[in-house]
Tab-separated table of C-alpha atoms in Angstrom:
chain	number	residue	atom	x	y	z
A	289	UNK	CA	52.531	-187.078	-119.864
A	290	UNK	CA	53.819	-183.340	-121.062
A	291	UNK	CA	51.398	-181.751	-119.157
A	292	UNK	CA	51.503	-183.802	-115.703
A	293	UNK	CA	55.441	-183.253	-116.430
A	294	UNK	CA	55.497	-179.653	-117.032
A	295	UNK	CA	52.445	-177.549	-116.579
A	296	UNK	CA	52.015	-173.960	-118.126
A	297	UNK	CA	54.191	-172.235	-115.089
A	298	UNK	CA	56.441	-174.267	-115.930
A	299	UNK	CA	57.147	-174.256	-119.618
A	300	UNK	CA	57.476	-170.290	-118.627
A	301	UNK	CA	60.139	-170.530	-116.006
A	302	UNK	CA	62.103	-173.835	-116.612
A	303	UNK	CA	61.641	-174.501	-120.148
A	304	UNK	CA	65.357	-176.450	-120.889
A	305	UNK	CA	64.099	-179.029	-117.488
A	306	UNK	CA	60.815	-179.441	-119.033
A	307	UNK	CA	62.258	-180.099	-122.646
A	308	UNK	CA	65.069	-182.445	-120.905
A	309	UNK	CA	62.256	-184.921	-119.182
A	310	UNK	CA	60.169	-184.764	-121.881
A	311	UNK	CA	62.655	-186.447	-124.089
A	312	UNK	CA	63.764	-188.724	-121.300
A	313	UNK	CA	60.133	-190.056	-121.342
A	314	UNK	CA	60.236	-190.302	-124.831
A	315	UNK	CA	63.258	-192.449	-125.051
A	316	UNK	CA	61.686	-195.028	-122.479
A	317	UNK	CA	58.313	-194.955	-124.088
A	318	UNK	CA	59.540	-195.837	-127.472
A	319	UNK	CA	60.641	-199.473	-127.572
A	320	UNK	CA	57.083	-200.248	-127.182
A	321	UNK	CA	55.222	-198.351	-129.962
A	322	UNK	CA	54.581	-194.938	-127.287
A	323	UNK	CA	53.715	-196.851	-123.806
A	324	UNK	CA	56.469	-197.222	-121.363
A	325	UNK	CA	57.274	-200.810	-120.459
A	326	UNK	CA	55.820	-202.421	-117.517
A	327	UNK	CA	57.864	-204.389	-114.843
A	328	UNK	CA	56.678	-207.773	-115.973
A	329	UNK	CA	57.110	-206.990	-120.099
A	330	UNK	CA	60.568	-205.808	-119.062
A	331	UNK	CA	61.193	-209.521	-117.186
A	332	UNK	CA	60.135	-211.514	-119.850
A	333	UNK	CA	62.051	-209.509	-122.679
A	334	UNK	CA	65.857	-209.486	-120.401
A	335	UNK	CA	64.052	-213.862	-119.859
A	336	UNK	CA	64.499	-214.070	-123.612
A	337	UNK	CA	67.588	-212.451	-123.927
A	338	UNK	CA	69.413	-214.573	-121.431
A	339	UNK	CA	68.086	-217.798	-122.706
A	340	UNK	CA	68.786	-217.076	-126.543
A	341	UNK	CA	72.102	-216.789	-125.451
A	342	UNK	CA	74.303	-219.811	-123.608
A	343	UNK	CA	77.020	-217.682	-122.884
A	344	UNK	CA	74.438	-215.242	-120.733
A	345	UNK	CA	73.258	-218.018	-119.469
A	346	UNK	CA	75.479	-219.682	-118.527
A	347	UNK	CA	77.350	-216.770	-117.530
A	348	UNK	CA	74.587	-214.729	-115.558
A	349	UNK	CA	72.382	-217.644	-114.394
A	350	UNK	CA	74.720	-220.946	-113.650
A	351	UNK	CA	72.207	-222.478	-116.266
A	352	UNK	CA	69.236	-222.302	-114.059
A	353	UNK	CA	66.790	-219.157	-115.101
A	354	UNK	CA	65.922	-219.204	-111.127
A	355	UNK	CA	69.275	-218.222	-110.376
A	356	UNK	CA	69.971	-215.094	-112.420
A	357	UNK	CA	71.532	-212.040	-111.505
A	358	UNK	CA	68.687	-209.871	-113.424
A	359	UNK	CA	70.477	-206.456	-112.964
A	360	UNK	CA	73.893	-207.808	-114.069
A	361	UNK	CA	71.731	-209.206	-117.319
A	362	UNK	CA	70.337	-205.786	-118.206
A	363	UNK	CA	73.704	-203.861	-117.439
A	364	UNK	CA	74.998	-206.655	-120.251
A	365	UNK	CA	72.430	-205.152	-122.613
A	366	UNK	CA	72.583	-201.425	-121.950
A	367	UNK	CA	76.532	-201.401	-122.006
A	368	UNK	CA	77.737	-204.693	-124.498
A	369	UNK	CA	74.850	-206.235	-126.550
A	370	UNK	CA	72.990	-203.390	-128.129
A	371	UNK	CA	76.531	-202.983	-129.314
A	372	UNK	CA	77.589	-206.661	-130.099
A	373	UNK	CA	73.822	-206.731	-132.382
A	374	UNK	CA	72.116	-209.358	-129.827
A	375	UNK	CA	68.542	-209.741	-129.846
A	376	UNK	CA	66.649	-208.748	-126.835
A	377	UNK	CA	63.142	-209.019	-127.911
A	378	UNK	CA	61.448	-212.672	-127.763
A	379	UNK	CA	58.845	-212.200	-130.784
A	380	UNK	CA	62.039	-212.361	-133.776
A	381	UNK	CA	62.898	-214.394	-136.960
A	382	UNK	CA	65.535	-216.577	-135.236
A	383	UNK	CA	63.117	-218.150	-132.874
A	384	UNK	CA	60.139	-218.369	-135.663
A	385	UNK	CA	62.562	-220.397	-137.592
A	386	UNK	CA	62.864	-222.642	-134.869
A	387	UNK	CA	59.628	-223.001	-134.389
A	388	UNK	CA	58.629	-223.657	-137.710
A	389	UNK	CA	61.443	-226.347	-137.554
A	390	UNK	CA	59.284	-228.055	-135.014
A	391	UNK	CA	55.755	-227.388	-136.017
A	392	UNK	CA	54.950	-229.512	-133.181
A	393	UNK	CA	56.369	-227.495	-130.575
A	394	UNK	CA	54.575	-224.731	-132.023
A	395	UNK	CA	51.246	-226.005	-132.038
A	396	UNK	CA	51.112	-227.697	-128.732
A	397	UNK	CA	52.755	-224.435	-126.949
A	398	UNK	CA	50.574	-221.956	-128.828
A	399	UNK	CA	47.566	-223.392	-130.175
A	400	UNK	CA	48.169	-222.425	-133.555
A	401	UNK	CA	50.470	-223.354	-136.777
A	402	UNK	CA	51.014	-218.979	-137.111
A	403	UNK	CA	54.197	-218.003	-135.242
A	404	UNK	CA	52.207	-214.125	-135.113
A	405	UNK	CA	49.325	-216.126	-133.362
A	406	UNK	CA	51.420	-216.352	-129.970
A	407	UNK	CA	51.457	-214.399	-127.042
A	408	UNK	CA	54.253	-212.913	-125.143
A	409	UNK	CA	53.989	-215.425	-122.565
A	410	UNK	CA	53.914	-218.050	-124.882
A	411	UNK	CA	56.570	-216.831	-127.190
A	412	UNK	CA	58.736	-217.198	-123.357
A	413	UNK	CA	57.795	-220.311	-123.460
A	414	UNK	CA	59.056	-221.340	-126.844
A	415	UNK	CA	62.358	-219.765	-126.124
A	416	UNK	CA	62.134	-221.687	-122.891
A	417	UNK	CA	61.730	-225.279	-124.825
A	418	UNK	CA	64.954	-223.800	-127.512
A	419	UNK	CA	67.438	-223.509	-124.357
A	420	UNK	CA	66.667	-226.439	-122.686
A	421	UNK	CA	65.576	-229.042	-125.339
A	422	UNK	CA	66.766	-227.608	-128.486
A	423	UNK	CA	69.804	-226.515	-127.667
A	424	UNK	CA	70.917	-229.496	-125.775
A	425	UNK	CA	70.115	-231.733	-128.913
A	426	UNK	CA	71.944	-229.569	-131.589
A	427	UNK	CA	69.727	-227.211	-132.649
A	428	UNK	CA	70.152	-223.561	-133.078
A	429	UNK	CA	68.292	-220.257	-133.770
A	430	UNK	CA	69.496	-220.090	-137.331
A	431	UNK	CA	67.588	-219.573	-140.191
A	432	UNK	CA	69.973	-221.365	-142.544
A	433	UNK	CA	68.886	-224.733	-143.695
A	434	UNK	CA	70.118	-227.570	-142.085
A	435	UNK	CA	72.819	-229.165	-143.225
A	436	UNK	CA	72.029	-232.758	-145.555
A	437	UNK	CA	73.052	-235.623	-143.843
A	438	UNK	CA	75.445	-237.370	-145.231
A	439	UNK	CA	75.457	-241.260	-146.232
A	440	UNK	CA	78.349	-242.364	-143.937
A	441	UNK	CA	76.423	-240.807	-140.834
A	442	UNK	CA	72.859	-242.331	-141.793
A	443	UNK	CA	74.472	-245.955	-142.078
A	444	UNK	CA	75.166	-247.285	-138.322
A	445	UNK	CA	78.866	-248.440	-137.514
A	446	UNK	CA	77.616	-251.757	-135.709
A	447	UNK	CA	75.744	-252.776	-139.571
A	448	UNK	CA	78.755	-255.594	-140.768
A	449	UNK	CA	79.255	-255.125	-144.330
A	450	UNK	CA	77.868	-258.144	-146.249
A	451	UNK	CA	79.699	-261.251	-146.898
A	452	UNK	CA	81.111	-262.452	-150.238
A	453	UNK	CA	79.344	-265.507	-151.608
A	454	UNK	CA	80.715	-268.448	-151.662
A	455	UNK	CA	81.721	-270.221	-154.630
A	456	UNK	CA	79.583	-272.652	-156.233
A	457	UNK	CA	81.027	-276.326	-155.849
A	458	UNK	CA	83.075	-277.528	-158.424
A	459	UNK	CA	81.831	-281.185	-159.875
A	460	UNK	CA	84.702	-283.580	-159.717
A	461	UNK	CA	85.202	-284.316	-163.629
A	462	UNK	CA	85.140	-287.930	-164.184
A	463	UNK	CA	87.804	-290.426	-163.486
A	464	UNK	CA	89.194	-292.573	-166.947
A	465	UNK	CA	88.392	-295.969	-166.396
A	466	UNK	CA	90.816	-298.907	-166.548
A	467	UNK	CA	91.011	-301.844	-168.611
A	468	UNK	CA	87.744	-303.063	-170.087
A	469	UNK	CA	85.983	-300.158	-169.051
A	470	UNK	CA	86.069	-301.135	-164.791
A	471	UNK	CA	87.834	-299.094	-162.773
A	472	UNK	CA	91.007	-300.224	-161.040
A	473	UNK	CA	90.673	-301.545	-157.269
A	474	UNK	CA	92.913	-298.294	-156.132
A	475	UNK	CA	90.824	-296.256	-157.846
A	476	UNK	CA	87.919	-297.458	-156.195
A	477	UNK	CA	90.054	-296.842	-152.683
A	478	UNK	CA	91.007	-293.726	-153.702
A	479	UNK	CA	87.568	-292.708	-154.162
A	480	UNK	CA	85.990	-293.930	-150.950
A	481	UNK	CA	85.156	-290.675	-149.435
A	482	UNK	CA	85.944	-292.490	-145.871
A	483	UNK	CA	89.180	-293.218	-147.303
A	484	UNK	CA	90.398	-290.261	-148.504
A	485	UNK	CA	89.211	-288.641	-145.008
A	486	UNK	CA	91.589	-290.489	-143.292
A	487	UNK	CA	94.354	-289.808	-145.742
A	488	UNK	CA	93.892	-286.490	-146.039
A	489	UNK	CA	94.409	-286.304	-141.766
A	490	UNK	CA	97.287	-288.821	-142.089
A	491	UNK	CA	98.909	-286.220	-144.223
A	492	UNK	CA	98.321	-283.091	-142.018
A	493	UNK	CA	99.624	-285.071	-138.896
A	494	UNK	CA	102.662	-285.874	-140.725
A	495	UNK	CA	103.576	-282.167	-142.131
A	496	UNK	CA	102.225	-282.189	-145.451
């Protein structure tokens, strides 16, 4: 690249414009390890950064990743989140933690149980299945563990509580007999279960 950029003649007559582009090349090339980002790396890196993010988003893409306004998403990056500390790149901790949250996810979108064994396209995808199944159903990026749930939440509020038992019944104790060891004719009445039935709705219909 230095010598397509700045031949011999030039280093000779223009040395500070030679220096100057040299480092400007330098600076592009080094996000990825020396090699200058193609046009498609560069779409799927700004794809994760807008999906990590609901506010960008939201914000930038009216929730729909076919509506985005690409060049207002990178200005967001070069001018407010290298600054804020977001995460551009798709291949991080946050989403490996999600992933190995749902090992399933994982295996059926990359063929492997390795987070390092995915590609970039895939790694899209995962982010891809985070904004628009995971984060819908509470889940984040985080690496912290998940909070225990508590026993009030796992038990459901339709579940009545249990009734009380009722009490065993009570065995009438036995009635003293009368003379001579019979029982009296209104005892006998009084114990006629028929009877009693009847006196018993006598007495409600009469107030007592």
């Amino acid at each position: 690249a230095v010598r397509r950029v700045c031949p011999a003649r030039s280093v000779m007559h223009a040395p500070v414009v030679c220096v100057l582009v040299f480092c400007a090349a330098a600076a592009i090339a080094a996000p990825t390890g020396g090699r200058t980002p193609t046009a498609a790396q560069l779409a799927k890196v700004n794809r994760c950064y807008v999906l990590r993010y609901e506010d960008l988003f939201g914000g930038y893409c009216s929730h729909r990743i076919d509506s985005c306004n690409w060049e207002g998403v990178l200005e967001h990056w070069n001018t407010a989140g290298k600054k804020e500390g977001r995460i551009r790149a798709c291949k991080h901790s946050d989403l490996e933690c999600y992933v190995k949250r749902n090992p399933d996810v994982m295996q059926r979108t990359c063929g492997t149980s390795a987070f390092s064994g995915c590609s970039q396209d895939q790694l899209v995808a995962l982010m891809e299945h985070y904004a628009f199944v995971g984060r819908p159903a509470g889940q984040s990026l985080s690496c912290d563990p998940l909070p225990a749930t508590s026993e009030v939440s796992r038990t459901p509020a339709s579940v009545p509580a249990p009734l009380p038992e009722l009490p065993a019944p009570q065995t009438a104790p036995a009635q003293p007999q009368g003379a001579g060891g019979s029982t009296s004719e209104a005892e006998e009445i009084l114990r006629d279960p028929i009877f009693a039935a009847k006196l018993k709705n006598l007495m409600a219909a009469m107030g007592y």
